[in-house]
Coordinates of C-alpha atoms and ligand atoms in Angstrom, one line a residue:
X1 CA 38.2 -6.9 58.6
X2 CA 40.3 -5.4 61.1
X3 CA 40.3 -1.6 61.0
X4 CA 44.6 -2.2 61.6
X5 CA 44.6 -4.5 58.3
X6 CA 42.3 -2.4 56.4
X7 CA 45.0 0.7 57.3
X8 CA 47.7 -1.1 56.4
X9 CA 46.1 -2.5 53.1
X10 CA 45.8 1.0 52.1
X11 CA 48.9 2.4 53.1
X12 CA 51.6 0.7 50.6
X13 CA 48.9 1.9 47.3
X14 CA 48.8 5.3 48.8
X15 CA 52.3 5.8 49.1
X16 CA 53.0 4.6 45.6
X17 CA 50.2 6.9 44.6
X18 CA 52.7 9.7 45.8
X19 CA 55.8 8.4 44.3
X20 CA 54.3 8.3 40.6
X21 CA 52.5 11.3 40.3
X22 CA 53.3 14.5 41.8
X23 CA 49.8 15.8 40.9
X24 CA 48.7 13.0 43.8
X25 CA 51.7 13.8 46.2
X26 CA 48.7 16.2 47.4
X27 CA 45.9 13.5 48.0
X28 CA 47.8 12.8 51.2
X29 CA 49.4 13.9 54.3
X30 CA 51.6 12.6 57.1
X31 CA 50.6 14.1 60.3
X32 CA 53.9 14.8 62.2
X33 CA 53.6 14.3 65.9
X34 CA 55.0 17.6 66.5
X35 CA 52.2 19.4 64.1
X36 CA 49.7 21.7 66.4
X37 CA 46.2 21.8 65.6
X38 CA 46.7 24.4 62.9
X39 CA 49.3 22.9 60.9
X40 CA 46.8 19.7 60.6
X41 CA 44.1 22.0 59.9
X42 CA 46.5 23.8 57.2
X43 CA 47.4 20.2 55.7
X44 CA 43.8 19.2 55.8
X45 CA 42.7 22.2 53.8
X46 CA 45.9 21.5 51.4
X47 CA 44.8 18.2 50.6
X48 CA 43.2 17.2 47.0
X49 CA 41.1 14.9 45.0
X50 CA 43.5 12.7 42.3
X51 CA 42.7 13.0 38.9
X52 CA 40.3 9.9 39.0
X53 CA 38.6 11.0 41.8
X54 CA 37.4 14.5 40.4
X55 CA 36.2 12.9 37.2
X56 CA 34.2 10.5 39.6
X57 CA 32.9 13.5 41.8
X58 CA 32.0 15.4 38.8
X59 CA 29.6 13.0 37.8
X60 CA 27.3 13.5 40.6
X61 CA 25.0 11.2 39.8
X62 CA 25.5 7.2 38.8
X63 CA 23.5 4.3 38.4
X64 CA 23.8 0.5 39.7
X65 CA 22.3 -2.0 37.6
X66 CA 21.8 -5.5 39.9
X67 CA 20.9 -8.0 37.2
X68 CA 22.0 -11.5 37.5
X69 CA 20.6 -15.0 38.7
X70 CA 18.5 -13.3 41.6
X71 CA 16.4 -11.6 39.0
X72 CA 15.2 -15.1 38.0
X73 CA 14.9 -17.0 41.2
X74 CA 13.0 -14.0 43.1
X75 CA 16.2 -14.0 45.5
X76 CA 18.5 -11.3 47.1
X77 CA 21.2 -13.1 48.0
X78 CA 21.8 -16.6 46.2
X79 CA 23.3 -19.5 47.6
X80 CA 25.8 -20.5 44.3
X81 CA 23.8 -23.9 43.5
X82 CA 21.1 -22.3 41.2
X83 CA 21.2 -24.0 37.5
X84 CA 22.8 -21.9 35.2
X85 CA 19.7 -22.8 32.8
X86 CA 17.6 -20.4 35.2
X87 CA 19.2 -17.4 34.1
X88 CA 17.0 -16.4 30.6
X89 CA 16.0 -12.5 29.9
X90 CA 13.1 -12.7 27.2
X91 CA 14.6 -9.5 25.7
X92 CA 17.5 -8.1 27.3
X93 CA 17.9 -4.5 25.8
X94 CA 21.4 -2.9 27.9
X95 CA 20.9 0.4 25.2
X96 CA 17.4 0.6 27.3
X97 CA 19.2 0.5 30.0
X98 CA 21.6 3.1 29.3
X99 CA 19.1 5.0 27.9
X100 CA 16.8 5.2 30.4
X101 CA 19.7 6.5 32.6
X102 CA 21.2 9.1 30.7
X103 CA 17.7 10.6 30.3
X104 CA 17.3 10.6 34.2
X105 CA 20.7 12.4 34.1
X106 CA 23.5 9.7 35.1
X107 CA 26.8 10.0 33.8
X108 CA 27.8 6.5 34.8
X109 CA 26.2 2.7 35.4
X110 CA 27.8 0.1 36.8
X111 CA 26.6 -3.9 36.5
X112 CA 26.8 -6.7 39.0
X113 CA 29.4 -8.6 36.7
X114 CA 29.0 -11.1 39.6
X115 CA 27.0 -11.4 42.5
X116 CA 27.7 -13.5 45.7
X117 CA 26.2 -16.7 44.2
X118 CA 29.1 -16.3 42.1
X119 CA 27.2 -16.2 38.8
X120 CA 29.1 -14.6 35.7
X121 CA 27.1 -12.3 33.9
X122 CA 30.0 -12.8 30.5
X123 CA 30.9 -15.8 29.7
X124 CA 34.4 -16.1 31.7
X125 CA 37.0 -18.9 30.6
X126 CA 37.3 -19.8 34.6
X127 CA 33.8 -20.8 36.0
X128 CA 31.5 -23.1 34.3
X129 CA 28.7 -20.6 36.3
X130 CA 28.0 -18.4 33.7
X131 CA 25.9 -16.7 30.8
X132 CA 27.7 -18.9 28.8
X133 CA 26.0 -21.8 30.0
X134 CA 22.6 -20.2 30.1
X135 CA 20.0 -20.5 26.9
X136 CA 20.0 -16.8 26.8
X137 CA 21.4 -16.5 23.1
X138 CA 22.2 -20.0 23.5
X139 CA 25.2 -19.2 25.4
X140 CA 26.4 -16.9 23.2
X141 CA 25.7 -14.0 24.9
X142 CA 27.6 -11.4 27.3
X143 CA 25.7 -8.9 29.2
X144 CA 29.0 -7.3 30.3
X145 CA 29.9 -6.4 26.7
X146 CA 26.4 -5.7 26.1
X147 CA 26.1 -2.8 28.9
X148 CA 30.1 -1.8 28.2
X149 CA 29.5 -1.1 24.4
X150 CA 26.1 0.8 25.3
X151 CA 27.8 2.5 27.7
X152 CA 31.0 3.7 25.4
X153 CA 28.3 4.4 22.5
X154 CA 26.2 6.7 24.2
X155 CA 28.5 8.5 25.8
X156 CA 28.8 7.4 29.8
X157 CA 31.0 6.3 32.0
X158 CA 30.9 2.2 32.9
X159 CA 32.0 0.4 35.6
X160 CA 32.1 -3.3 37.2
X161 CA 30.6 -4.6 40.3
X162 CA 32.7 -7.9 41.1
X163 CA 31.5 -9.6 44.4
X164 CA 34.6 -10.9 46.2
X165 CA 32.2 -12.7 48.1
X166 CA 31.6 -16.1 46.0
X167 CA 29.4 -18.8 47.2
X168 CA 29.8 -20.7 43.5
X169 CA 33.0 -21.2 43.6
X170 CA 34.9 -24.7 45.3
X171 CA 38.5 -22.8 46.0
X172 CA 36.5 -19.9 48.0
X173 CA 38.1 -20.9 50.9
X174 CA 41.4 -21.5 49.9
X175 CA 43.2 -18.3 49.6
X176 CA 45.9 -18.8 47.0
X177 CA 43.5 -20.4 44.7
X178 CA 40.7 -17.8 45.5
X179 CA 43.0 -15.1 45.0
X180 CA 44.3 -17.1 41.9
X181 CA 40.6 -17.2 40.3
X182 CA 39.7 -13.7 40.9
X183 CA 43.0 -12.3 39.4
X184 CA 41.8 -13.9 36.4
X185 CA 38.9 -12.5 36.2
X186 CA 38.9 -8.8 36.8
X187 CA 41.9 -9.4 34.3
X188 CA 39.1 -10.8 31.8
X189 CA 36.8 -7.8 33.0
X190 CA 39.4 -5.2 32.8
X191 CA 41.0 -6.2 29.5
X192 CA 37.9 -7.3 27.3
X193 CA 35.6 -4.5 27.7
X194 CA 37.0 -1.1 27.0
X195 CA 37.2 1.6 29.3
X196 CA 36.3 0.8 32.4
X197 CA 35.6 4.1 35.6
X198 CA 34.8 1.9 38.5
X199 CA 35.3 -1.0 39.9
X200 CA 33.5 -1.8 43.2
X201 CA 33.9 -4.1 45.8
X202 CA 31.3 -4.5 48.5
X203 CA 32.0 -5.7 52.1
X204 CA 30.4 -8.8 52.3
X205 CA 32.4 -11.8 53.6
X206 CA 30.6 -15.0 53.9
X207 CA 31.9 -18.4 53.9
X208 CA 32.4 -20.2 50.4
X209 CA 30.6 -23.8 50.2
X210 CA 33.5 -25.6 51.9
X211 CA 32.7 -23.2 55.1
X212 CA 35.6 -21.5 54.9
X213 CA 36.5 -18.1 54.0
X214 CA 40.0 -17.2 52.1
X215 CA 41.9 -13.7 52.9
X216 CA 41.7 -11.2 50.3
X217 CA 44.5 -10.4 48.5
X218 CA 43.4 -6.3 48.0
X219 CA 46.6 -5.3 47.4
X220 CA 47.3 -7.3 44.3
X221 CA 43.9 -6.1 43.1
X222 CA 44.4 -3.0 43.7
X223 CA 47.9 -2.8 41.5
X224 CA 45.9 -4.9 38.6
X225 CA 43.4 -2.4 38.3
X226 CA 45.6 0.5 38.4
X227 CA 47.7 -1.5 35.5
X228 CA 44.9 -2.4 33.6
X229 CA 42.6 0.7 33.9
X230 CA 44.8 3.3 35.3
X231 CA 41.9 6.0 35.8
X232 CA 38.7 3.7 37.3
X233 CA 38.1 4.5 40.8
X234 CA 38.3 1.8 43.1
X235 CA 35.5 1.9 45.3
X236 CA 33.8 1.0 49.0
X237 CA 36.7 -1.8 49.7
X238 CA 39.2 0.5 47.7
X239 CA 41.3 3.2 48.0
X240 CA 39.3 5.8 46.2
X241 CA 35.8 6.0 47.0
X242 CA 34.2 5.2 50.3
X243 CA 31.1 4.1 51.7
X244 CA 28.8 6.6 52.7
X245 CA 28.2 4.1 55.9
X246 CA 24.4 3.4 55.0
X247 CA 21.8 2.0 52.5
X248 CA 19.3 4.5 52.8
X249 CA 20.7 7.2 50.2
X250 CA 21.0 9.7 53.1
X251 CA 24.3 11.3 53.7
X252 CA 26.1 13.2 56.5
X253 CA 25.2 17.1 57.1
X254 CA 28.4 17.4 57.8
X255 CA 30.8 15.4 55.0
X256 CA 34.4 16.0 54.9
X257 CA 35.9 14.3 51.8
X258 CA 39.6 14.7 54.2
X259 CA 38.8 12.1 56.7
X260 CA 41.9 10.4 58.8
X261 CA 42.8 7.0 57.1
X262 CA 42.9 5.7 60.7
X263 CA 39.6 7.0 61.2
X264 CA 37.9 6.4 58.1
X265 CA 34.6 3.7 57.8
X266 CA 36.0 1.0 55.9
X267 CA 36.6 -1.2 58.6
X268 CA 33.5 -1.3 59.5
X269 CA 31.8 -2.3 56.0
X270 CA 32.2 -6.2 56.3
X271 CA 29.8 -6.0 59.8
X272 CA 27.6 -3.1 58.8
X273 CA 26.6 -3.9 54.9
X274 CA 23.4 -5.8 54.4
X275 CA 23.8 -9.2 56.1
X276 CA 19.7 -10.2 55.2
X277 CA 16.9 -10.0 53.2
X278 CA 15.6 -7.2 55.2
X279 CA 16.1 -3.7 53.6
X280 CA 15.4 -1.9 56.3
X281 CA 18.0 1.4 56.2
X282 CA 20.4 1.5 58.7
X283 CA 19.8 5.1 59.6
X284 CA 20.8 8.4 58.0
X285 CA 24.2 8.2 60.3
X286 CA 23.8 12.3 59.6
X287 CA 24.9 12.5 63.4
X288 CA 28.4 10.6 62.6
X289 CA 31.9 12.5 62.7
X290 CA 34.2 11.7 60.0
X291 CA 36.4 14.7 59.4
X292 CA 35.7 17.9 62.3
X293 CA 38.9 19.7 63.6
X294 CA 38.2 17.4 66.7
X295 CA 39.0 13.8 64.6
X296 CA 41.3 15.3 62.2
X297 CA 43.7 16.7 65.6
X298 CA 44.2 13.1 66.7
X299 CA 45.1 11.6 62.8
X300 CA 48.6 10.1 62.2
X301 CA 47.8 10.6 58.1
X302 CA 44.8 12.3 55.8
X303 CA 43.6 11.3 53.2
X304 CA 41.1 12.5 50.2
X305 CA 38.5 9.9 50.0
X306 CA 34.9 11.1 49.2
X307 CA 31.8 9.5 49.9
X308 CA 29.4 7.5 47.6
X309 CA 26.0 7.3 48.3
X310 CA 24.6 3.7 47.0
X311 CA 20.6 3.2 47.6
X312 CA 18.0 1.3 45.5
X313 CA 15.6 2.6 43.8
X314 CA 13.3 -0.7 45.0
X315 CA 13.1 -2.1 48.7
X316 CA 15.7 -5.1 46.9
X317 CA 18.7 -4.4 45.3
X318 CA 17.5 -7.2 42.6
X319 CA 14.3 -7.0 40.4
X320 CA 10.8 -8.6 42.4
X321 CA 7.5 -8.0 40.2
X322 CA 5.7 -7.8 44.1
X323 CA 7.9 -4.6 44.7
X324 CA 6.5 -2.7 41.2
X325 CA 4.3 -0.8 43.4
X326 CA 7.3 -0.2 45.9
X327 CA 9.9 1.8 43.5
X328 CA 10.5 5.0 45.2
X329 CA 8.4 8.2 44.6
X330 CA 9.7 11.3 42.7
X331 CA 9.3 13.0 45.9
X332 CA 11.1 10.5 47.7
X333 CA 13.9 10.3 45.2
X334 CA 14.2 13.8 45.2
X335 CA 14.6 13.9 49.0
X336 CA 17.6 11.2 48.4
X337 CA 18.9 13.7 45.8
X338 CA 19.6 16.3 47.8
X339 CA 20.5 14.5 50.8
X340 CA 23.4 12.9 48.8
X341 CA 24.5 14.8 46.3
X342 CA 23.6 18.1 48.3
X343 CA 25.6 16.6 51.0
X344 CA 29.3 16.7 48.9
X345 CA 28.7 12.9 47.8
X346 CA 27.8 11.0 44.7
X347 CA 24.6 9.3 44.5
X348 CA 24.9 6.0 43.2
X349 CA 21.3 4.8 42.8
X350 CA 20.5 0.9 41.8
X351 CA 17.9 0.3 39.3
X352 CA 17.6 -3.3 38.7
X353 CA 16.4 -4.6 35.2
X354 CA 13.2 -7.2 35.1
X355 CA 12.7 -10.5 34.0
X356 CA 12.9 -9.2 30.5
X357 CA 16.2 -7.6 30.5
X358 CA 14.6 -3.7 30.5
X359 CA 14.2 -1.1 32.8
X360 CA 10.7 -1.5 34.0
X361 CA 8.3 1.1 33.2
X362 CA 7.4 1.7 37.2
X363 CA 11.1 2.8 37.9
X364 CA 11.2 4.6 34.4
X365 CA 8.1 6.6 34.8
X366 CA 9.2 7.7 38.9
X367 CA 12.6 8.6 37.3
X368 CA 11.4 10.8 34.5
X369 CA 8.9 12.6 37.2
X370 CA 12.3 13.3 39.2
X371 CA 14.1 14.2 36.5
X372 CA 12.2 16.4 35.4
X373 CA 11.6 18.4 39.1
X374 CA 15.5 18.5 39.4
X375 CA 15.1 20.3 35.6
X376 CA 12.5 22.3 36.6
X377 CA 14.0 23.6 40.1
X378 CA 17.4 24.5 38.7
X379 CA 16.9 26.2 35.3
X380 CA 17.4 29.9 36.3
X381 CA 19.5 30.6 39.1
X382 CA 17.3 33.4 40.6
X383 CA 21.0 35.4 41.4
X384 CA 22.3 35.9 38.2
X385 CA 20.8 39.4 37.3
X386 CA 22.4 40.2 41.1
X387 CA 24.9 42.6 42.0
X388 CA 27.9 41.3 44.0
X389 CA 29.7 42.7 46.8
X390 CA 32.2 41.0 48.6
X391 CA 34.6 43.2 50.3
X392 CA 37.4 41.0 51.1
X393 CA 36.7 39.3 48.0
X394 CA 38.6 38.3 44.6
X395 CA 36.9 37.8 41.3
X396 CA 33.2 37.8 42.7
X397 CA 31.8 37.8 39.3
X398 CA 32.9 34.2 39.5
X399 CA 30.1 33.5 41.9
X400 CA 27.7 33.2 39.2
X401 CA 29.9 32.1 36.6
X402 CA 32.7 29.9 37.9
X403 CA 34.8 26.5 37.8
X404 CA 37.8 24.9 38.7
X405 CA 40.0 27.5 36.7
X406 CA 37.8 30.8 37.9
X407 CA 36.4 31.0 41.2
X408 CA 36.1 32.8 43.8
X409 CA 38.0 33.5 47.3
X410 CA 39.1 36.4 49.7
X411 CA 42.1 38.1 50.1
X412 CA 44.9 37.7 52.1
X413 CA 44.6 34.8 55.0
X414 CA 41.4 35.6 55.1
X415 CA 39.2 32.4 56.6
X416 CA 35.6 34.3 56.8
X417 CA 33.8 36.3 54.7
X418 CA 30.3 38.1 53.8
X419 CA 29.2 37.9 50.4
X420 CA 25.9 39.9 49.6
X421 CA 24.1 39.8 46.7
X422 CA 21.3 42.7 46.1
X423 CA 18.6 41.8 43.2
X424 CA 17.1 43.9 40.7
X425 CA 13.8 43.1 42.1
X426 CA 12.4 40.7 44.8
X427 CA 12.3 37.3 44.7
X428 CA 10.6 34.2 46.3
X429 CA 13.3 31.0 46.8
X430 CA 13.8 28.0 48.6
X431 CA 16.8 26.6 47.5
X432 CA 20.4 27.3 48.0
X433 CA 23.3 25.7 46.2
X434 CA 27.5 26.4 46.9
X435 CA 29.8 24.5 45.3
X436 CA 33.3 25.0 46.9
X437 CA 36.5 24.6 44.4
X438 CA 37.7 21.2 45.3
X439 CA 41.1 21.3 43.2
X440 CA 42.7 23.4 45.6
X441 CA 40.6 21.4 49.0
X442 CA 37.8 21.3 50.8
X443 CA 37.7 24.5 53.4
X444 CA 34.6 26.0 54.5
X445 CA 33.5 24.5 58.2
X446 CA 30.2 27.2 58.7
X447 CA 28.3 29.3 57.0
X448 CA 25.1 30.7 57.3
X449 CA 22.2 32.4 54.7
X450 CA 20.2 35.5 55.5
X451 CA 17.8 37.8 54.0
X452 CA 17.3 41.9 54.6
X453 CA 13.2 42.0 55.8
X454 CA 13.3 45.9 54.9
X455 CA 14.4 46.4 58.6
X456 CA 16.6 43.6 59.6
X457 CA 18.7 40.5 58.6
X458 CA 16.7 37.4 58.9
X459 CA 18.7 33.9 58.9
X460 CA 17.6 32.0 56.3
X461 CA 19.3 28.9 56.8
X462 CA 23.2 27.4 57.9
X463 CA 25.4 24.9 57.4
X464 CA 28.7 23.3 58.0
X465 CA 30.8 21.6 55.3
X466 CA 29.9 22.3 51.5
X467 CA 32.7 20.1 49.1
X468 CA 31.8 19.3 45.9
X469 CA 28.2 20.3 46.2
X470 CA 25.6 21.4 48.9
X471 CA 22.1 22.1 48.6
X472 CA 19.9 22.9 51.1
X473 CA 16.1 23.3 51.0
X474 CA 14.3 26.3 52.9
X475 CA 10.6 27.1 53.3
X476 CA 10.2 30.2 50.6
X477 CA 11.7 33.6 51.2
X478 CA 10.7 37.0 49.1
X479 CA 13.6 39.1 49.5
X480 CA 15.3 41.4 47.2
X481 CA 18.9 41.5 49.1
X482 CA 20.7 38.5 50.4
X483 CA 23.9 37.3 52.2
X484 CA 26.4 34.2 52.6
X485 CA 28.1 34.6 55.9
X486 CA 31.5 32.6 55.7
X487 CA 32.1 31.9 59.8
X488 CA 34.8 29.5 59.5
X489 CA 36.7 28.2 57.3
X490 CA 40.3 25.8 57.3
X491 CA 42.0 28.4 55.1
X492 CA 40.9 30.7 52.2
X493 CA 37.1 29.7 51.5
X494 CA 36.6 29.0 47.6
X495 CA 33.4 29.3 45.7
X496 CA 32.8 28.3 42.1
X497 CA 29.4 28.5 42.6
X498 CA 26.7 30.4 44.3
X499 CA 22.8 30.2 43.3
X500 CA 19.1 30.2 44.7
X501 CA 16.6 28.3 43.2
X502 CA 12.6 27.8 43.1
X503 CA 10.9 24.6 43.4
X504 CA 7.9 23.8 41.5
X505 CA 4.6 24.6 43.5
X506 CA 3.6 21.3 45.5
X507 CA 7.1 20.2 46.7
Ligands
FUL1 C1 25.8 -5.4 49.6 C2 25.3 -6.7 49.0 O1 25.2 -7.7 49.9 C3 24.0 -6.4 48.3 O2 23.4 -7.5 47.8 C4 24.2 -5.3 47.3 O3 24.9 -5.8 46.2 C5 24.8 -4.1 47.9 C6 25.1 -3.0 47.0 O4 26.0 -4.4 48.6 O5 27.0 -5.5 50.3

């Protein structure tokens, strides 16, 4: 898709944003061509995440689930002809599923309702290509309900992967009818299943079975969804959440959530996402420039729209018994974990159920490993016995104790800052975390860490943007006094949170 289209898709659903909530008026701004570069800095650091989209960033940490006819034919992409009598889980368990992935720590899963071969994974009253016509519970069953209900009964969000993309379905390549058809069914998926937090749409465009390829009607989507399920974020072709711009679970060093809606990566989806078999990652794209003073001085408008980090846990995004020995390592996982959501994104990680219907026990036992690192590394925040001094600071205690409602910032117009924390007694670390208070912006463009040697001040490490989240991971330092240099920031820096952790000996 045109990046022109994709702008002006987005445009009308913005602005109505801003005309029924004034709590959204601040998700966006015009950039007036008489602005100077420190009014559009100004508006850039103004600019905040909607309701939906904090609950979504908040999260951290989601889950894909790709289950559906691939799992049975041993395929990544089907081709739409398979016979629905293939698809036939010996003992599909979704409470496994959800299980499995609250104890890793995810707050939200969302299922491949259907893939590109067009496959239904409930039993929808406008295909004949679905679970319905499987001998899984002799057609009685619904995976969708299955995963929704275990979802809403242990306590985590749920969302829906539809593939726009439908190589199943005759009218693919007739737009009306198309359009027609998949109205119909996010209406079934949006109405049927209780509360549903995401729905995401992947770039992938092929041709239908005619050849032909119809033109999607977003908009109309876009309006249903917000009808139907007024707080799921719409995400990756959606106005909400975008694509971090690579498979590989690595994201940006430098991630601005404010990105110009002219400038932003959407465009680019349709040609970049996975067009073969081949899982090779695309690159860490940590080089890219989506939101610097230097691309946000040439935007017409700005827009909050945060990055989501999808990877799978596999080399496939479906289940393969020859990749069992291929799931991802804790160590590897881990290095994805702070690469994404150290990196002001959420990490949407795919774990695809087997044959059986469960989680299998090679991607259960890496995740628990992981899991249990993450738990390990940030149980005691090695700064909270510290003593705080920040002289152009207000509320430092906040530092170590913060949140949306109580955080810290400096004084004045203040844009820099040195905040140094003195220990009661040495210690060894290797981690650093900020979180920066979102609800009021994203503002802090450098900082750096450093550590008092007895003589000097040592750098420790530095960084750029810090959003949400950012961790970064150091080779150990013993010191007993430390400091966060603020360089540059777009306006007041915020902190709601401030720590230093120790891994577990061996990472
Ligand atoms: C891509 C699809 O083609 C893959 O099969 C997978 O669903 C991935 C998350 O998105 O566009």
């Amino acid at each position: 898709m045109k990046k022109s289209v994709q702008v002006l898709l987005m445009l009308p659903l913005l602005m109505s944003a801003l005309c029924i909530n004034a709590q959204e008026a601040t998700n966006f701004a015009i950039i007036k061509p008489e602005d100077k570069l420190a009014d559009i800095v100004h508006k850039a650091a103004t600019i905040t995440p909607s309701a939906r989209q904090l609950r979504w960033q908040q999260l951290e940490f989601t889950a894909f689930l790709h289950f559906g006819m691939n799992t049975f034919t041993n395929r990544e992409w089907g081709d739409g002809k398979e016979d629905t009598k293939l698809f036939n889980p010996t003992s599909l368990d979704a409470a496994q599923w959800v299980r499995t992935c609250k104890q890793a720590g995810i707050k939200q899963i969302i299922v491949t309702a259907k893939h590109h071969d067009g496959f239904c994974l409930w039993p929808s009253k406008y295909t004949e290509h679905s679970v319905k016509n499987s001998p899984w519970q002799n057609g009685k069953g619904d995976v969708v309900k299955a995963v929704a209900d275990a979802c809403h009964e242990q306590g985590i969000g749920f969302g829906i992967y539809l593939s726009p993309w439908d190589r199943n379905n005759p009218d693919y390549g007739d737009t009306e009818k198309y359009n027609a058809y998949f109205m119909n069914q996010l209406t079934e998926l949006l109405s049927n299943y209780g509360k549903v937090d995401e729905v995401w749409f992947d770039g992938a465009n092929g041709e239908g079975p005619n050849g032909k390829k119809p033109v999607y009607h977003f908009e109309a989507w876009y309006s249903l969804i917000r009808k139907l399920q007024p707080s799921a974020v719409i995400a990756i072709m959606g106005p909400d959440v975008r694509w971090v711009g690579t498979e590989s679970g690595y994201g940006r060093l430098s991630e601005w959530s404010v990105v110009p809606l002219n400038e932003q990566p959407n465009a680019g989806i349709e040609q970049n996402s996975q067009k073969d078999i081949a899982f090779a990652p695309k690159g860490d794209m940590t080089g890219d420039d989506l939101g610097s003073r230097d691309k946000i001085s040439k935007a017409k408008e700005l827009v909050w729209y945060p990055a989501e980090t999808d990877v799978s846990i596999r080399p496939g995004w479906f289940y393969h018994e020859a990749e069992d020995t291929k799931v991802k390592s804790p160590e590897k996982l881990l290095d994805i974990y702070y690469s994404s959501v150290g990196r002001n994104s959420v990490l949407l990680l795919n774990i695809p159920p087997d044959k059986r219907g469960l989680i299998n026990e090679h991607d259960q036992k890496n995740l628990q490993e992981w899991k249990s690192i993450i738990d390990h590394t940030f149980k005691t925040n090695l700064l909270k016995e510290a003593s705080v001094n920040s002289s152009n600071g207000v509320n430092p205690k906040a530092l170590l104790n913060g949140g949306i409602h109580n955080y810290w910032t400096t004084q004045g117009h203040d844009t820099t800052a040195t905040i140094q924390m003195n220990l009661p007694k040495a210690q060894t670390f290797d981690v650093l975390l900020l979180q920066e208070n979102i609800t009021i912006g994203q503002r802090i463009e450098k900082f750096n860490l450093e550590y008092f040697d007895g003589k000097n001040w040592v750098q420790i490490t530095d960084g750029s943007t810090v959003g949400a989240k950012r961790l970064i991971r150091f080779k150990p330092v013993t010191a007993q006094k430390i400091r966060l240099n603020i360089t540059s920031s777009r306006l007041n820096p915020t902190l709601t949170a401030m720590g230093l952790y120790k891994q577990p000996a061996g990472l």
